[in-house]
Amino acid sequence: MGLFSNKISKEELHVGDHIYSWKPWYIYAHHGIYIGDNKVINFTARAGGGEGMGGILKNLFASSVLKQSFQHCSECSQNMENTNGVLVSCLECFVHGSQIHRFEYGVDTKTFLAQARGGTSHADPVEDVLHRALFLWENGFGGNLHW
């Protein structure tokens, strides 16, 4: 990873990494937590539509040529049918033909200020990150969750 890019290769991934990939035309970055075994927990619009920006973007890209030309693997397609806003997908479906980027935690102030995106000065332990991601996958996102 460099100062101006947080792009990494698949081989550089670690369990608990906060990763993202840019979607078509760099309109937005899709974020997830890498949980190992080529799997990513990520947020998506709830089944039956979605509210807010996530729902708008989902509808926008659902009609795009790029989205129509991409076929999710059979496992991920099945997982997407009954989502509660959080799903587990394989890395390839998560990245969707884009590059993998890692959100960098614990960076110094100069690096934090120099980066346009993808860095922060605080990091939680990997165990906490995994616990939170798995909890949301099992219980859904939204409502009255208290951390």
PDB file of C-alpha atoms in Angstrom:
ATOM      1  CA  MET A   1       0.000   0.000   0.000  1.00  0.00           C
ATOM      2  CA  GLY A   2       1.194   3.457  -0.745  1.00  0.00           C
ATOM      3  CA  LEU A   3       0.507   6.951   0.414  1.00  0.00           C
ATOM      4  CA  PHE A   4      -2.086   7.652  -2.270  1.00  0.00           C
ATOM      5  CA  SER A   5      -3.474   4.170  -2.861  1.00  0.00           C
ATOM      6  CA  ASN A   6      -4.596   1.425  -0.514  1.00  0.00           C
ATOM      7  CA  LYS A   7      -4.740  -1.175  -3.288  1.00  0.00           C
ATOM      8  CA  ILE A   8      -3.567  -4.633  -2.235  1.00  0.00           C
ATOM      9  CA  SER A   9      -3.359  -8.095  -3.742  1.00  0.00           C
ATOM     10  CA  LYS A  10      -5.406 -11.070  -2.600  1.00  0.00           C
ATOM     11  CA  GLU A  11      -2.253 -12.544  -1.058  1.00  0.00           C
ATOM     12  CA  GLU A  12      -1.898  -9.528   1.258  1.00  0.00           C
ATOM     13  CA  LEU A  13      -5.313 -10.025   2.897  1.00  0.00           C
ATOM     14  CA  HIS A  14      -5.550 -10.801   6.611  1.00  0.00           C
ATOM     15  CA  VAL A  15      -8.544 -11.977   8.615  1.00  0.00           C
ATOM     16  CA  GLY A  16     -10.307  -8.928  10.037  1.00  0.00           C
ATOM     17  CA  ASP A  17      -9.189  -6.550   7.269  1.00  0.00           C
ATOM     18  CA  HIS A  18     -11.651  -3.792   6.390  1.00  0.00           C
ATOM     19  CA  ILE A  19     -11.591  -3.917   2.600  1.00  0.00           C
ATOM     20  CA  TYR A  20     -13.390  -2.074  -0.157  1.00  0.00           C
ATOM     21  CA  SER A  21     -13.678  -2.021  -3.925  1.00  0.00           C
ATOM     22  CA  TRP A  22     -14.694   0.851  -6.142  1.00  0.00           C
ATOM     23  CA  LYS A  23     -17.854   0.351  -8.153  1.00  0.00           C
ATOM     24  CA  PRO A  24     -18.335   1.522 -11.760  1.00  0.00           C
ATOM     25  CA  TRP A  25     -17.161   5.048 -12.491  1.00  0.00           C
ATOM     26  CA  TYR A  26     -15.897   5.408  -8.885  1.00  0.00           C
ATOM     27  CA  ILE A  27     -19.391   6.479  -7.804  1.00  0.00           C
ATOM     28  CA  TYR A  28     -19.007   4.666  -4.502  1.00  0.00           C
ATOM     29  CA  ALA A  29     -16.831   2.136  -2.696  1.00  0.00           C
ATOM     30  CA  HIS A  30     -18.375  -1.092  -1.397  1.00  0.00           C
ATOM     31  CA  HIS A  31     -16.958  -2.055   2.029  1.00  0.00           C
ATOM     32  CA  GLY A  32     -16.664  -5.372   3.835  1.00  0.00           C
ATOM     33  CA  ILE A  33     -14.737  -7.333   6.457  1.00  0.00           C
ATOM     34  CA  TYR A  34     -12.516 -10.177   5.239  1.00  0.00           C
ATOM     35  CA  ILE A  35     -13.212 -13.238   7.427  1.00  0.00           C
ATOM     36  CA  GLY A  36     -10.812 -15.671   5.774  1.00  0.00           C
ATOM     37  CA  ASP A  37     -11.417 -18.653   3.505  1.00  0.00           C
ATOM     38  CA  ASN A  38     -11.996 -16.274   0.559  1.00  0.00           C
ATOM     39  CA  LYS A  39     -15.142 -14.835   2.274  1.00  0.00           C
ATOM     40  CA  VAL A  40     -16.241 -11.261   2.990  1.00  0.00           C
ATOM     41  CA  ILE A  41     -19.056 -10.030   5.249  1.00  0.00           C
ATOM     42  CA  ASN A  42     -20.601  -6.964   3.665  1.00  0.00           C
ATOM     43  CA  PHE A  43     -23.637  -4.725   3.840  1.00  0.00           C
ATOM     44  CA  THR A  44     -26.212  -4.571   1.082  1.00  0.00           C
ATOM     45  CA  ALA A  45     -29.734  -3.308   0.542  1.00  0.00           C
ATOM     46  CA  ARG A  46     -32.299  -5.460   2.306  1.00  0.00           C
ATOM     47  CA  ALA A  47     -34.315  -7.979   0.336  1.00  0.00           C
ATOM     48  CA  GLY A  48     -37.351  -6.400  -1.254  1.00  0.00           C
ATOM     49  CA  GLY A  49     -35.633  -3.089  -1.856  1.00  0.00           C
ATOM     50  CA  GLY A  50     -33.753  -0.690   0.262  1.00  0.00           C
ATOM     51  CA  GLU A  51     -34.021   2.729   1.692  1.00  0.00           C
ATOM     52  CA  GLY A  52     -31.608   5.575   1.461  1.00  0.00           C
ATOM     53  CA  MET A  53     -28.546   5.830  -0.713  1.00  0.00           C
ATOM     54  CA  GLY A  54     -27.880   2.072  -0.673  1.00  0.00           C
ATOM     55  CA  GLY A  55     -31.269   1.372  -2.210  1.00  0.00           C
ATOM     56  CA  ILE A  56     -30.858   4.136  -4.778  1.00  0.00           C
ATOM     57  CA  LEU A  57     -27.429   2.882  -5.827  1.00  0.00           C
ATOM     58  CA  LYS A  58     -28.644  -0.716  -5.923  1.00  0.00           C
ATOM     59  CA  ASN A  59     -31.469   0.256  -8.267  1.00  0.00           C
ATOM     60  CA  LEU A  60     -29.131   2.346 -10.400  1.00  0.00           C
ATOM     61  CA  PHE A  61     -26.637  -0.464 -10.886  1.00  0.00           C
ATOM     62  CA  ALA A  62     -29.262  -3.178 -11.215  1.00  0.00           C
ATOM     63  CA  SER A  63     -30.125  -1.657 -14.592  1.00  0.00           C
ATOM     64  CA  SER A  64     -26.570  -0.984 -15.759  1.00  0.00           C
ATOM     65  CA  VAL A  65     -24.886  -2.966 -18.491  1.00  0.00           C
ATOM     66  CA  LEU A  66     -21.930  -3.707 -16.219  1.00  0.00           C
ATOM     67  CA  LYS A  67     -24.179  -5.234 -13.567  1.00  0.00           C
ATOM     68  CA  GLN A  68     -26.140  -7.293 -16.088  1.00  0.00           C
ATOM     69  CA  SER A  69     -22.974  -8.711 -17.638  1.00  0.00           C
ATOM     70  CA  PHE A  70     -21.649  -9.979 -14.284  1.00  0.00           C
ATOM     71  CA  GLN A  71     -22.867 -13.318 -12.970  1.00  0.00           C
ATOM     72  CA  HIS A  72     -22.428 -14.055  -9.274  1.00  0.00           C
ATOM     73  CA  CYS A  73     -21.244 -17.543  -8.420  1.00  0.00           C
ATOM     74  CA  SER A  74     -23.997 -19.989  -7.442  1.00  0.00           C
ATOM     75  CA  GLU A  75     -23.201 -19.790  -3.720  1.00  0.00           C
ATOM     76  CA  CYS A  76     -23.298 -15.989  -3.613  1.00  0.00           C
ATOM     77  CA  SER A  77     -26.444 -15.802  -5.762  1.00  0.00           C
ATOM     78  CA  GLN A  78     -28.214 -18.052  -3.251  1.00  0.00           C
ATOM     79  CA  ASN A  79     -26.963 -15.940  -0.306  1.00  0.00           C
ATOM     80  CA  MET A  80     -28.289 -12.748  -1.927  1.00  0.00           C
ATOM     81  CA  GLU A  81     -31.860 -14.006  -2.216  1.00  0.00           C
ATOM     82  CA  ASN A  82     -32.675 -13.743   1.494  1.00  0.00           C
ATOM     83  CA  THR A  83     -30.550 -10.967   2.895  1.00  0.00           C
ATOM     84  CA  ASN A  84     -31.234  -9.038   6.070  1.00  0.00           C
ATOM     85  CA  GLY A  85     -28.903  -6.278   4.967  1.00  0.00           C
ATOM     86  CA  VAL A  86     -25.710  -8.232   5.734  1.00  0.00           C
ATOM     87  CA  LEU A  87     -24.365 -11.096   3.661  1.00  0.00           C
ATOM     88  CA  VAL A  88     -21.335 -13.290   3.213  1.00  0.00           C
ATOM     89  CA  SER A  89     -19.949 -13.420  -0.295  1.00  0.00           C
ATOM     90  CA  CYS A  90     -16.831 -14.812  -1.888  1.00  0.00           C
ATOM     91  CA  LEU A  91     -14.024 -12.356  -2.518  1.00  0.00           C
ATOM     92  CA  GLU A  92     -14.477 -12.474  -6.300  1.00  0.00           C
ATOM     93  CA  CYS A  93     -18.172 -11.551  -6.125  1.00  0.00           C
ATOM     94  CA  PHE A  94     -17.454  -8.838  -3.553  1.00  0.00           C
ATOM     95  CA  VAL A  95     -14.766  -7.248  -5.710  1.00  0.00           C
ATOM     96  CA  HIS A  96     -16.915  -7.669  -8.842  1.00  0.00           C
ATOM     97  CA  GLY A  97     -14.068  -7.246 -11.318  1.00  0.00           C
ATOM     98  CA  SER A  98     -12.512  -4.292  -9.491  1.00  0.00           C
ATOM     99  CA  GLN A  99      -9.397  -4.042  -7.312  1.00  0.00           C
ATOM    100  CA  ILE A 100      -9.113  -4.836  -3.589  1.00  0.00           C
ATOM    101  CA  HIS A 101      -8.289  -1.919  -1.306  1.00  0.00           C
ATOM    102  CA  ARG A 102      -7.607  -2.135   2.434  1.00  0.00           C
ATOM    103  CA  PHE A 103      -8.810   0.536   4.833  1.00  0.00           C
ATOM    104  CA  GLU A 104      -5.735   1.393   6.835  1.00  0.00           C
ATOM    105  CA  TYR A 105      -6.000   1.827  10.594  1.00  0.00           C
ATOM    106  CA  GLY A 106      -3.491   3.224  13.038  1.00  0.00           C
ATOM    107  CA  VAL A 107      -1.846   5.594  10.562  1.00  0.00           C
ATOM    108  CA  ASP A 108       0.163   8.582  11.694  1.00  0.00           C
ATOM    109  CA  THR A 109      -1.303  12.080  11.420  1.00  0.00           C
ATOM    110  CA  LYS A 110       0.656  13.030   8.280  1.00  0.00           C
ATOM    111  CA  THR A 111      -0.499   9.923   6.417  1.00  0.00           C
ATOM    112  CA  PHE A 112      -4.067  10.408   7.609  1.00  0.00           C
ATOM    113  CA  LEU A 113      -4.138  14.000   6.361  1.00  0.00           C
ATOM    114  CA  ALA A 114      -2.435  13.129   3.047  1.00  0.00           C
ATOM    115  CA  GLN A 115      -4.845  10.343   2.107  1.00  0.00           C
ATOM    116  CA  ALA A 116      -8.084  11.312   0.443  1.00  0.00           C
ATOM    117  CA  ARG A 117      -9.733   8.124   1.758  1.00  0.00           C
ATOM    118  CA  GLY A 118      -8.989   4.825   3.341  1.00  0.00           C
ATOM    119  CA  GLY A 119      -7.250   5.625   6.594  1.00  0.00           C
ATOM    120  CA  THR A 120      -7.960   6.439  10.202  1.00  0.00           C
ATOM    121  CA  SER A 121      -6.054   6.757  13.422  1.00  0.00           C
ATOM    122  CA  HIS A 122      -7.980   4.190  15.471  1.00  0.00           C
ATOM    123  CA  ALA A 123      -8.114   0.411  15.195  1.00  0.00           C
ATOM    124  CA  ASP A 124     -10.114  -2.209  17.072  1.00  0.00           C
ATOM    125  CA  PRO A 125      -8.621  -5.629  17.855  1.00  0.00           C
ATOM    126  CA  VAL A 126      -9.234  -8.238  15.132  1.00  0.00           C
ATOM    127  CA  GLU A 127     -11.341 -10.321  17.537  1.00  0.00           C
ATOM    128  CA  ASP A 128     -13.716  -7.374  18.098  1.00  0.00           C
ATOM    129  CA  VAL A 129     -13.978  -6.670  14.361  1.00  0.00           C
ATOM    130  CA  LEU A 130     -14.821 -10.308  13.593  1.00  0.00           C
ATOM    131  CA  HIS A 131     -17.295 -10.554  16.478  1.00  0.00           C
ATOM    132  CA  ARG A 132     -19.125  -7.420  15.324  1.00  0.00           C
ATOM    133  CA  ALA A 133     -19.217  -8.527  11.657  1.00  0.00           C
ATOM    134  CA  LEU A 134     -20.448 -12.039  12.499  1.00  0.00           C
ATOM    135  CA  PHE A 135     -23.042 -10.664  14.919  1.00  0.00           C
ATOM    136  CA  LEU A 136     -24.465  -8.369  12.233  1.00  0.00           C
ATOM    137  CA  TRP A 137     -24.472 -11.187   9.682  1.00  0.00           C
ATOM    138  CA  GLU A 138     -26.410 -13.453  12.051  1.00  0.00           C
ATOM    139  CA  ASN A 139     -28.786 -10.787  13.430  1.00  0.00           C
ATOM    140  CA  GLY A 140     -29.168  -8.261  10.639  1.00  0.00           C
ATOM    141  CA  PHE A 141     -28.360  -4.598  10.479  1.00  0.00           C
ATOM    142  CA  GLY A 142     -30.462  -1.763  11.838  1.00  0.00           C
ATOM    143  CA  GLY A 143     -32.994  -1.526  14.575  1.00  0.00           C
ATOM    144  CA  ASN A 144     -31.896  -0.954  18.143  1.00  0.00           C
ATOM    145  CA  LEU A 145     -28.414  -2.410  18.183  1.00  0.00           C
ATOM    146  CA  HIS A 146     -26.297  -1.253  21.105  1.00  0.00           C
ATOM    147  CA  TRP A 147     -22.531  -1.775  21.171  1.00  0.00           C
TER     148      TRP A 147
END
